[in-house]
mmCIF file of C-alpha atoms and ligand atoms in Angstrom:
data_model
loop_
_atom_site.group_PDB
_atom_site.id
_atom_site.type_symbol
_atom_site.label_atom_id
_atom_site.label_comp_id
_atom_site.label_asym_id
_atom_site.label_seq_id
_atom_site.Cartn_x
_atom_site.Cartn_y
_atom_site.Cartn_z
ATOM 1 C CA UNK A 1 -0.001 -0.002 0.003
ATOM 2 C CA UNK A 2 1.657 3.267 -1.049
ATOM 3 C CA UNK A 3 2.023 6.370 1.119
ATOM 4 C CA UNK A 4 -0.938 8.678 0.336
ATOM 5 C CA UNK A 5 -0.059 11.328 -2.284
ATOM 6 C CA UNK A 6 -0.359 14.323 0.056
ATOM 7 C CA UNK A 7 2.287 12.803 2.328
ATOM 8 C CA UNK A 8 4.571 11.487 -0.392
ATOM 9 C CA UNK A 9 4.994 15.027 -1.780
ATOM 10 C CA UNK A 10 6.450 16.471 1.442
ATOM 11 C CA UNK A 11 9.868 18.121 1.370
ATOM 12 C CA UNK A 12 10.946 15.695 4.101
ATOM 13 C CA UNK A 13 9.071 12.548 5.232
ATOM 14 C CA UNK A 14 8.081 14.180 8.522
ATOM 15 C CA UNK A 15 4.810 14.649 10.376
ATOM 16 C CA UNK A 16 5.185 17.154 13.221
ATOM 17 C CA UNK A 17 3.629 15.388 16.193
ATOM 18 C CA UNK A 18 0.647 16.898 18.015
ATOM 19 C CA UNK A 19 1.492 18.109 21.528
ATOM 20 C CA UNK A 20 -0.903 19.030 24.294
ATOM 21 C CA UNK A 21 -0.500 22.681 25.402
ATOM 22 C CA UNK A 22 2.358 23.139 22.890
ATOM 23 C CA UNK A 23 0.943 23.011 19.336
ATOM 24 C CA UNK A 24 -1.199 25.960 18.244
ATOM 25 C CA UNK A 25 -2.173 27.343 14.859
ATOM 26 C CA UNK A 26 1.083 29.305 14.375
ATOM 27 C CA UNK A 27 3.122 26.139 14.849
ATOM 28 C CA UNK A 28 0.976 24.098 12.443
ATOM 29 C CA UNK A 29 1.032 26.777 9.744
ATOM 30 C CA UNK A 30 4.819 27.207 10.044
ATOM 31 C CA UNK A 31 5.388 23.430 9.903
ATOM 32 C CA UNK A 32 3.145 22.824 6.903
ATOM 33 C CA UNK A 33 4.361 25.913 5.038
ATOM 34 C CA UNK A 34 7.950 24.745 5.532
ATOM 35 C CA UNK A 35 7.186 21.481 3.757
ATOM 36 C CA UNK A 36 6.328 18.916 6.431
ATOM 37 C CA UNK A 37 2.873 17.994 7.772
ATOM 38 C CA UNK A 38 1.973 20.129 10.804
ATOM 39 C CA UNK A 39 -0.469 18.964 13.453
ATOM 40 C CA UNK A 40 -2.189 19.869 16.712
ATOM 41 C CA UNK A 41 -4.483 18.143 19.228
ATOM 42 C CA UNK A 42 -8.063 19.446 18.999
ATOM 43 C CA UNK A 43 -8.024 19.687 22.808
ATOM 44 C CA UNK A 44 -5.573 22.603 22.638
ATOM 45 C CA UNK A 45 -8.372 24.794 21.282
ATOM 46 C CA UNK A 46 -10.318 25.935 24.331
ATOM 47 C CA UNK A 47 -13.193 26.473 24.770
ATOM 48 C CA UNK A 48 -14.377 23.851 22.312
ATOM 49 C CA UNK A 49 -16.045 26.278 19.887
ATOM 50 C CA UNK A 50 -12.672 27.933 19.167
ATOM 51 C CA UNK A 51 -11.578 24.703 17.460
ATOM 52 C CA UNK A 52 -13.655 25.593 14.395
ATOM 53 C CA UNK A 53 -12.005 29.047 14.274
ATOM 54 C CA UNK A 54 -8.557 27.443 14.598
ATOM 55 C CA UNK A 55 -9.178 25.212 11.591
ATOM 56 C CA UNK A 56 -10.315 28.205 9.526
ATOM 57 C CA UNK A 57 -7.139 30.035 10.605
ATOM 58 C CA UNK A 58 -4.996 27.082 9.479
ATOM 59 C CA UNK A 59 -6.840 26.885 6.130
ATOM 60 C CA UNK A 60 -6.262 30.605 5.595
ATOM 61 C CA UNK A 61 -2.593 30.296 6.604
ATOM 62 C CA UNK A 62 -2.069 27.473 4.112
ATOM 63 C CA UNK A 63 -4.155 28.987 1.296
ATOM 64 C CA UNK A 64 -2.413 28.807 -2.060
ATOM 65 C CA UNK A 65 -0.325 25.795 -1.024
ATOM 66 C CA UNK A 66 -1.144 22.112 -1.297
ATOM 67 C CA UNK A 67 0.367 21.539 2.150
ATOM 68 C CA UNK A 68 -1.444 18.972 4.281
ATOM 69 C CA UNK A 69 -2.064 19.321 8.010
ATOM 70 C CA UNK A 70 -3.351 16.985 10.691
ATOM 71 C CA UNK A 71 -5.489 17.008 13.826
ATOM 72 C CA UNK A 72 -5.106 14.678 16.795
ATOM 73 C CA UNK A 73 -8.309 13.354 18.342
ATOM 74 C CA UNK A 74 -7.937 11.570 21.641
ATOM 75 C CA UNK A 75 -10.243 8.543 21.466
ATOM 76 C CA UNK A 76 -10.820 7.983 25.177
ATOM 77 C CA UNK A 77 -14.011 7.805 27.218
ATOM 78 C CA UNK A 78 -12.742 10.714 29.346
ATOM 79 C CA UNK A 79 -12.741 12.942 26.240
ATOM 80 C CA UNK A 80 -16.303 14.250 26.035
ATOM 81 C CA UNK A 81 -15.312 16.495 23.097
ATOM 82 C CA UNK A 82 -14.501 13.627 20.743
ATOM 83 C CA UNK A 83 -17.740 13.540 18.732
ATOM 84 C CA UNK A 84 -18.076 17.312 18.510
ATOM 85 C CA UNK A 85 -14.451 17.784 17.437
ATOM 86 C CA UNK A 86 -14.824 14.950 14.928
ATOM 87 C CA UNK A 87 -17.839 16.704 13.381
ATOM 88 C CA UNK A 88 -15.777 19.900 13.077
ATOM 89 C CA UNK A 89 -12.967 17.949 11.364
ATOM 90 C CA UNK A 90 -15.461 16.421 8.915
ATOM 91 C CA UNK A 91 -16.899 19.868 8.128
ATOM 92 C CA UNK A 92 -13.401 21.190 7.411
ATOM 93 C CA UNK A 93 -12.329 17.997 5.609
ATOM 94 C CA UNK A 94 -9.124 17.816 7.675
ATOM 95 C CA UNK A 95 -6.701 15.849 5.450
ATOM 96 C CA UNK A 96 -5.231 13.631 8.195
ATOM 97 C CA UNK A 97 -6.636 12.599 11.575
ATOM 98 C CA UNK A 98 -4.222 11.242 14.176
ATOM 99 C CA UNK A 99 -5.891 9.122 16.813
ATOM 100 C CA UNK A 100 -4.525 7.897 20.092
ATOM 101 C CA UNK A 101 -5.585 5.538 22.923
ATOM 102 C CA UNK A 102 -8.808 3.624 22.140
ATOM 103 C CA UNK A 103 -10.038 2.012 18.941
ATOM 104 C CA UNK A 104 -10.552 4.715 16.300
ATOM 105 C CA UNK A 105 -13.451 2.943 14.507
ATOM 106 C CA UNK A 106 -15.943 5.838 14.476
ATOM 107 C CA UNK A 107 -13.220 8.319 13.487
ATOM 108 C CA UNK A 108 -12.276 6.093 10.532
ATOM 109 C CA UNK A 109 -15.897 5.854 9.353
ATOM 110 C CA UNK A 110 -16.337 9.639 9.546
ATOM 111 C CA UNK A 111 -12.999 10.495 7.861
ATOM 112 C CA UNK A 112 -13.625 8.105 4.999
ATOM 113 C CA UNK A 113 -16.885 9.906 4.104
ATOM 114 C CA UNK A 114 -14.800 12.809 2.694
ATOM 115 C CA UNK A 115 -11.582 11.019 1.723
ATOM 116 C CA UNK A 116 -9.725 11.902 4.943
ATOM 117 C CA UNK A 117 -7.043 9.617 6.332
ATOM 118 C CA UNK A 118 -6.672 8.220 9.841
ATOM 119 C CA UNK A 119 -3.314 7.230 11.321
ATOM 120 C CA UNK A 120 -3.399 5.622 14.780
ATOM 121 C CA UNK A 121 -0.746 5.631 17.555
ATOM 122 C CA UNK A 122 0.358 2.167 18.684
ATOM 123 C CA UNK A 123 3.018 0.927 21.107
ATOM 124 C CA UNK A 124 2.761 -2.826 20.488
ATOM 125 C CA UNK A 125 1.932 -5.413 17.838
ATOM 126 C CA UNK A 126 -1.405 -6.115 19.567
ATOM 127 C CA UNK A 127 -2.378 -2.422 19.373
ATOM 128 C CA UNK A 128 -1.356 -2.425 15.705
ATOM 129 C CA UNK A 129 -3.594 -5.435 14.973
ATOM 130 C CA UNK A 130 -6.567 -3.781 16.694
ATOM 131 C CA UNK A 131 -6.075 -0.497 14.827
ATOM 132 C CA UNK A 132 -5.876 -2.337 11.504
ATOM 133 C CA UNK A 133 -9.096 -4.192 12.335
ATOM 134 C CA UNK A 134 -10.696 -0.744 12.838
ATOM 135 C CA UNK A 135 -9.683 0.160 9.263
ATOM 136 C CA UNK A 136 -7.013 2.825 9.821
ATOM 137 C CA UNK A 137 -4.980 4.109 6.853
ATOM 138 C CA UNK A 138 -1.624 4.131 8.627
ATOM 139 C CA UNK A 139 0.094 3.310 11.897
ATOM 140 C CA UNK A 140 2.298 5.476 14.100
ATOM 141 C CA UNK A 141 4.734 3.321 16.056
ATOM 142 C CA UNK A 142 5.419 5.212 19.272
ATOM 143 C CA UNK A 143 8.626 3.618 20.481
ATOM 144 C CA UNK A 144 10.958 3.895 23.466
ATOM 145 C CA UNK A 145 12.198 7.383 24.233
ATOM 146 C CA UNK A 146 9.260 9.247 22.655
ATOM 147 C CA UNK A 147 8.073 12.409 24.363
ATOM 148 C CA UNK A 148 4.672 12.345 26.024
ATOM 149 C CA UNK A 149 3.078 8.918 26.352
ATOM 150 C CA UNK A 150 5.952 6.963 24.804
ATOM 151 C CA UNK A 151 6.109 3.216 24.365
ATOM 152 C CA UNK A 152 8.724 0.889 25.812
ATOM 153 C CA UNK A 153 9.797 -1.089 22.745
ATOM 154 C CA UNK A 154 12.887 -0.468 20.653
ATOM 155 C CA UNK A 155 11.952 0.741 17.168
ATOM 156 C CA UNK A 156 14.076 -2.112 15.733
ATOM 157 C CA UNK A 157 11.865 -4.610 17.561
ATOM 158 C CA UNK A 158 8.477 -3.050 16.836
ATOM 159 C CA UNK A 159 9.008 -2.181 13.167
ATOM 160 C CA UNK A 160 10.024 -5.697 12.197
ATOM 161 C CA UNK A 161 7.006 -7.208 13.986
ATOM 162 C CA UNK A 162 4.522 -4.762 12.454
ATOM 163 C CA UNK A 163 6.040 -5.010 8.976
ATOM 164 C CA UNK A 164 5.399 -8.759 9.091
ATOM 165 C CA UNK A 165 1.629 -8.102 9.130
ATOM 166 C CA UNK A 166 1.318 -4.703 7.419
ATOM 167 C CA UNK A 167 2.768 -3.163 4.282
ATOM 168 C CA UNK A 168 0.891 0.167 4.497
ATOM 169 C CA UNK A 169 2.070 3.571 5.685
ATOM 170 C CA UNK A 170 4.185 3.400 8.853
ATOM 171 C CA UNK A 171 5.306 6.414 10.840
ATOM 172 C CA UNK A 172 8.059 5.999 13.418
ATOM 173 C CA UNK A 173 8.116 8.080 16.606
ATOM 174 C CA UNK A 174 10.587 8.406 19.419
ATOM 175 C CA UNK A 175 13.639 10.581 20.085
ATOM 176 C CA UNK A 176 14.030 11.734 16.472
ATOM 177 C CA UNK A 177 15.630 15.184 16.518
ATOM 178 C CA UNK A 178 18.026 15.165 13.556
ATOM 179 C CA UNK A 179 17.991 14.462 9.834
ATOM 180 C CA UNK A 180 20.162 11.341 9.983
ATOM 181 C CA UNK A 181 17.567 9.700 12.246
ATOM 182 C CA UNK A 182 14.905 10.328 9.583
ATOM 183 C CA UNK A 183 16.956 8.366 7.062
ATOM 184 C CA UNK A 184 17.646 5.676 9.667
ATOM 185 C CA UNK A 185 13.898 5.276 10.222
ATOM 186 C CA UNK A 186 13.365 4.818 6.492
ATOM 187 C CA UNK A 187 16.178 2.264 6.349
ATOM 188 C CA UNK A 188 14.438 0.336 9.121
ATOM 189 C CA UNK A 189 11.175 0.141 7.183
ATOM 190 C CA UNK A 190 9.274 3.285 8.161
ATOM 191 C CA UNK A 191 7.786 5.578 5.507
ATOM 192 C CA UNK A 192 7.697 8.724 7.592
ATOM 193 C CA UNK A 193 8.731 9.930 11.026
ATOM 194 C CA UNK A 194 6.874 11.756 13.765
ATOM 195 C CA UNK A 195 8.830 14.522 15.476
ATOM 196 C CA UNK A 196 7.464 16.117 18.638
ATOM 197 C CA UNK A 197 10.017 17.303 21.206
ATOM 198 C CA UNK A 198 12.240 19.120 18.660
ATOM 199 C CA UNK A 199 9.352 21.417 17.753
ATOM 200 C CA UNK A 200 8.743 22.487 21.378
ATOM 201 C CA UNK A 201 12.010 24.462 21.209
ATOM 202 C CA UNK A 202 10.767 26.707 18.411
ATOM 203 C CA UNK A 203 9.640 30.305 18.446
ATOM 204 C CA UNK A 204 6.163 29.322 17.196
ATOM 205 C CA UNK A 205 5.400 26.713 19.903
ATOM 206 C CA UNK A 206 3.096 27.853 22.701
ATOM 207 C CA UNK A 207 5.336 26.360 25.417
ATOM 208 C CA UNK A 208 6.723 28.594 28.201
ATOM 209 C CA UNK A 209 10.154 30.105 27.440
ATOM 210 C CA UNK A 210 11.660 28.209 30.412
ATOM 211 C CA UNK A 211 10.363 24.925 28.954
ATOM 212 C CA UNK A 212 12.025 25.648 25.598
ATOM 213 C CA UNK A 213 15.293 26.555 27.324
ATOM 214 C CA UNK A 214 15.173 23.380 29.441
ATOM 215 C CA UNK A 215 15.200 21.350 26.223
ATOM 216 C CA UNK A 216 18.422 23.086 25.200
ATOM 217 C CA UNK A 217 19.968 22.500 28.635
ATOM 218 C CA UNK A 218 19.072 18.822 29.152
ATOM 219 C CA UNK A 219 20.135 15.460 27.722
ATOM 220 C CA UNK A 220 18.636 11.970 27.662
ATOM 221 C CA UNK A 221 19.749 11.316 31.249
ATOM 222 C CA UNK A 222 17.270 14.014 32.375
ATOM 223 C CA UNK A 223 14.273 12.143 30.925
ATOM 224 C CA UNK A 224 12.203 10.057 33.343
ATOM 225 C CA UNK A 225 9.739 7.350 32.213
ATOM 226 C CA UNK A 226 6.865 6.988 34.674
ATOM 227 C CA UNK A 227 3.108 6.415 34.914
ATOM 228 C CA UNK A 228 2.900 8.469 38.113
ATOM 229 C CA UNK A 229 1.457 11.645 36.661
ATOM 230 C CA UNK A 230 -1.180 10.549 34.144
ATOM 231 C CA UNK A 231 -1.693 6.836 34.761
ATOM 232 C CA UNK A 232 -0.082 5.997 31.399
ATOM 233 C CA UNK A 233 3.694 5.685 31.046
ATOM 234 C CA UNK A 234 5.318 8.753 29.594
ATOM 235 C CA UNK A 235 8.630 10.608 29.372
ATOM 236 C CA UNK A 236 9.070 13.758 31.439
ATOM 237 C CA UNK A 237 11.795 16.273 32.255
ATOM 238 C CA UNK A 238 13.460 15.465 35.599
ATOM 239 C CA UNK A 239 14.036 19.130 36.596
ATOM 240 C CA UNK A 240 10.259 19.727 36.573
ATOM 241 C CA UNK A 241 9.696 16.637 38.721
ATOM 242 C CA UNK A 242 12.300 17.900 41.200
ATOM 243 C CA UNK A 243 10.668 21.352 41.182
ATOM 244 C CA UNK A 244 7.420 19.660 42.246
ATOM 245 C CA UNK A 245 9.181 18.359 45.363
ATOM 246 C CA UNK A 246 9.818 14.782 44.219
ATOM 247 C CA UNK A 247 13.083 12.899 43.756
ATOM 248 C CA UNK A 248 13.136 11.925 40.049
ATOM 249 C CA UNK A 249 15.466 9.015 40.820
ATOM 250 C CA UNK A 250 13.143 7.574 43.486
ATOM 251 C CA UNK A 251 9.596 8.190 42.422
ATOM 252 C CA UNK A 252 6.871 6.641 44.544
ATOM 253 C CA UNK A 253 4.687 3.915 43.054
ATOM 254 C CA UNK A 254 1.104 5.125 42.661
ATOM 255 C CA UNK A 255 -1.612 3.121 44.407
ATOM 256 C CA UNK A 256 -3.605 1.012 41.936
ATOM 257 C CA UNK A 257 -6.146 3.205 40.174
ATOM 258 C CA UNK A 258 -4.482 6.414 41.381
ATOM 259 C CA UNK A 259 -2.088 8.505 39.371
ATOM 260 C CA UNK A 260 -0.412 10.306 42.173
ATOM 261 C CA UNK A 261 0.947 9.795 45.683
ATOM 262 C CA UNK A 262 0.360 12.502 48.267
ATOM 263 C CA UNK A 263 2.947 13.651 50.776
ATOM 264 C CA UNK A 264 5.241 15.912 48.789
ATOM 265 C CA UNK A 265 5.887 19.605 48.973
ATOM 266 C CA UNK A 266 3.130 20.928 46.747
ATOM 267 C CA UNK A 267 -0.410 19.917 46.008
ATOM 268 C CA UNK A 268 -0.748 17.445 43.153
ATOM 269 C CA UNK A 269 1.357 18.715 40.229
ATOM 270 C CA UNK A 270 -0.252 18.123 36.869
ATOM 271 C CA UNK A 271 1.303 16.349 33.930
ATOM 272 C CA UNK A 272 1.897 18.741 31.000
ATOM 273 C CA UNK A 273 1.122 21.925 33.004
ATOM 274 C CA UNK A 274 3.675 21.455 35.825
ATOM 275 C CA UNK A 275 5.547 18.313 34.823
ATOM 276 C CA UNK A 276 6.802 18.920 31.308
ATOM 277 C CA UNK A 277 7.000 16.153 28.749
ATOM 278 C CA UNK A 278 9.981 15.525 26.464
ATOM 279 C CA UNK A 279 11.564 12.631 24.609
ATOM 280 C CA UNK A 280 15.048 11.182 24.901
ATOM 281 C CA UNK A 281 16.121 13.084 21.783
ATOM 282 C CA UNK A 282 16.596 16.321 23.791
ATOM 283 C CA UNK A 283 20.386 16.005 23.552
ATOM 284 C CA UNK A 284 20.088 16.921 19.861
ATOM 285 C CA UNK A 285 18.464 20.289 20.672
ATOM 286 C CA UNK A 286 21.010 23.071 21.059
ATOM 287 C CA UNK A 287 18.986 26.207 20.289
ATOM 288 C CA UNK A 288 15.497 27.654 20.126
ATOM 289 C CA UNK A 289 14.805 28.452 16.492
ATOM 290 C CA UNK A 290 12.005 29.352 14.111
ATOM 291 C CA UNK A 291 10.360 26.234 12.639
ATOM 292 C CA UNK A 292 11.694 27.044 9.160
ATOM 293 C CA UNK A 293 15.282 26.996 10.487
ATOM 294 C CA UNK A 294 14.741 23.633 12.203
ATOM 295 C CA UNK A 295 13.371 22.129 8.994
ATOM 296 C CA UNK A 296 16.197 23.579 6.866
ATOM 297 C CA UNK A 297 18.667 21.967 9.283
ATOM 298 C CA UNK A 298 16.839 18.623 9.256
ATOM 299 C CA UNK A 299 16.976 18.663 5.469
ATOM 300 C CA UNK A 300 20.718 19.429 5.382
ATOM 301 C CA UNK A 301 21.408 16.636 7.895
ATOM 302 C CA UNK A 302 19.155 14.231 5.990
ATOM 303 C CA UNK A 303 21.017 14.819 2.711
ATOM 304 C CA UNK A 304 24.391 14.603 4.465
ATOM 305 C CA UNK A 305 23.348 11.212 5.865
ATOM 306 C CA UNK A 306 22.317 10.071 2.366
ATOM 307 C CA UNK A 307 25.710 11.178 1.033
ATOM 308 C CA UNK A 308 27.499 9.207 3.776
ATOM 309 C CA UNK A 309 25.427 6.100 3.012
ATOM 310 C CA UNK A 310 26.043 6.445 -0.734
ATOM 311 C CA UNK A 311 29.784 6.767 -0.120
ATOM 312 C CA UNK A 312 29.731 3.658 2.056
ATOM 313 C CA UNK A 313 27.752 1.794 -0.553
ATOM 314 C CA UNK A 314 30.043 2.854 -3.379
ATOM 315 C CA UNK A 315 33.237 1.897 -1.578
ATOM 316 C CA UNK A 316 31.744 -1.273 -0.119
ATOM 317 C CA UNK A 317 33.128 -0.110 3.198
ATOM 318 C CA UNK A 318 31.307 -0.467 6.523
ATOM 319 C CA UNK A 319 33.353 2.317 8.081
ATOM 320 C CA UNK A 320 31.940 5.826 8.631
HETATM 321 C C1 FMN B 1 4.702 17.804 25.572
HETATM 322 C C2 FMN B 1 4.096 16.721 24.746
HETATM 323 C C3 FMN B 1 2.715 16.646 24.598
HETATM 324 C C4 FMN B 1 2.146 15.634 23.821
HETATM 325 N N1 FMN B 1 0.782 15.632 23.660
HETATM 326 C C5 FMN B 1 0.218 14.709 22.840
HETATM 327 C C6 FMN B 1 -1.180 14.739 22.566
HETATM 328 O O1 FMN B 1 -1.918 15.593 23.039
HETATM 329 N N2 FMN B 1 -1.679 13.790 21.742
HETATM 330 C C7 FMN B 1 -0.883 12.830 21.176
HETATM 331 O O2 FMN B 1 -1.380 11.978 20.418
HETATM 332 N N3 FMN B 1 0.437 12.776 21.408
HETATM 333 C C8 FMN B 1 1.004 13.697 22.215
HETATM 334 N N4 FMN B 1 2.353 13.683 22.434
HETATM 335 C C9 FMN B 1 3.182 12.656 21.778
HETATM 336 C C10 FMN B 1 3.647 13.139 20.420
HETATM 337 O O3 FMN B 1 2.558 13.280 19.551
HETATM 338 C C11 FMN B 1 4.699 12.178 19.789
HETATM 339 O O4 FMN B 1 4.272 10.848 19.861
HETATM 340 C C12 FMN B 1 6.051 12.301 20.457
HETATM 341 O O5 FMN B 1 6.338 13.642 20.760
HETATM 342 C C13 FMN B 1 7.155 11.753 19.543
HETATM 343 O O6 FMN B 1 8.360 11.617 20.214
HETATM 344 P P1 FMN B 1 9.482 12.777 20.337
HETATM 345 O O7 FMN B 1 8.879 13.820 21.246
HETATM 346 O O8 FMN B 1 10.611 12.058 20.995
HETATM 347 O O9 FMN B 1 9.765 13.299 18.986
HETATM 348 C C14 FMN B 1 2.962 14.672 23.207
HETATM 349 C C15 FMN B 1 4.362 14.763 23.341
HETATM 350 C C16 FMN B 1 4.929 15.783 24.099
HETATM 351 C C17 FMN B 1 6.430 15.871 24.201
#
């Protein structure tokens, strides 16, 4: 199954990942105008009726281009906006819907009425099988080291298992912050990559300035994988956990059914608002830049990696 045309025409095979409280319309427009596929979670538009205005703003910002964009819908029973936001996406014919958590069946049915595509986040082969049964058009493999609710499997392990059952569009996510990693993902069997954390440290992201700077100042050793804050395992920045009065190296185990343990300095800190998410790729972020600069750099690195691989191939050498 080929990669859909709108995604195969991108300047780089990159979908900018949707990020809660980080991706707004400016970020999406800058990403898609620079030649990748921008995205945002519908839940970032608050109150709910501003979501429709946001989509109009994106359409206006991308007018005159054929650039695609995507919206993330969180398919979870706790999301009482799902059906309303889905209707808004159908009205605007959003080119690509990115679903996470539960089975995206009703999203697939709605998107297919207007030719929209649905790609679903998975962290295991079982999740991939269930998403395919629901009729999705592509899979996003969220592997170890991904920012936000990252998986635990190595991309080498998960790609080979999923490729055994599925030849359609595959997007690889997790710790990708440079152009060589994009080529590596393609070599492993992915069609596209999903990049989140790198786009937090951009001028267009709606993250706090201190959050952006923390990404410049930290490395993979500062990323903590825990289910303490949201009930689902995710990767978070250790300095924000410490600032909440907890020892990142010795986090308490939440009681079953609870996401947090009382008894620390402050009242319950909240994931995303107080405890900031980031993937293990932070070590590749050395400056806060406009989106266009980040994408120019990714492209240069991507072509440099191709040149290195071609040179290796031509000389038959396995050395760098
Ligand atoms: C701060 C933050 C917020 C995120 N919020 C969402 C979200 O609302 N919905 C979603 O599907 N994924 C969310 N993600 C996950 C990303 O879409 C993506 O899977 C991840 O960022 C890819 O890994 P990387 O950050 O290492 O590039 C979030 C990630 C981060 C870092």
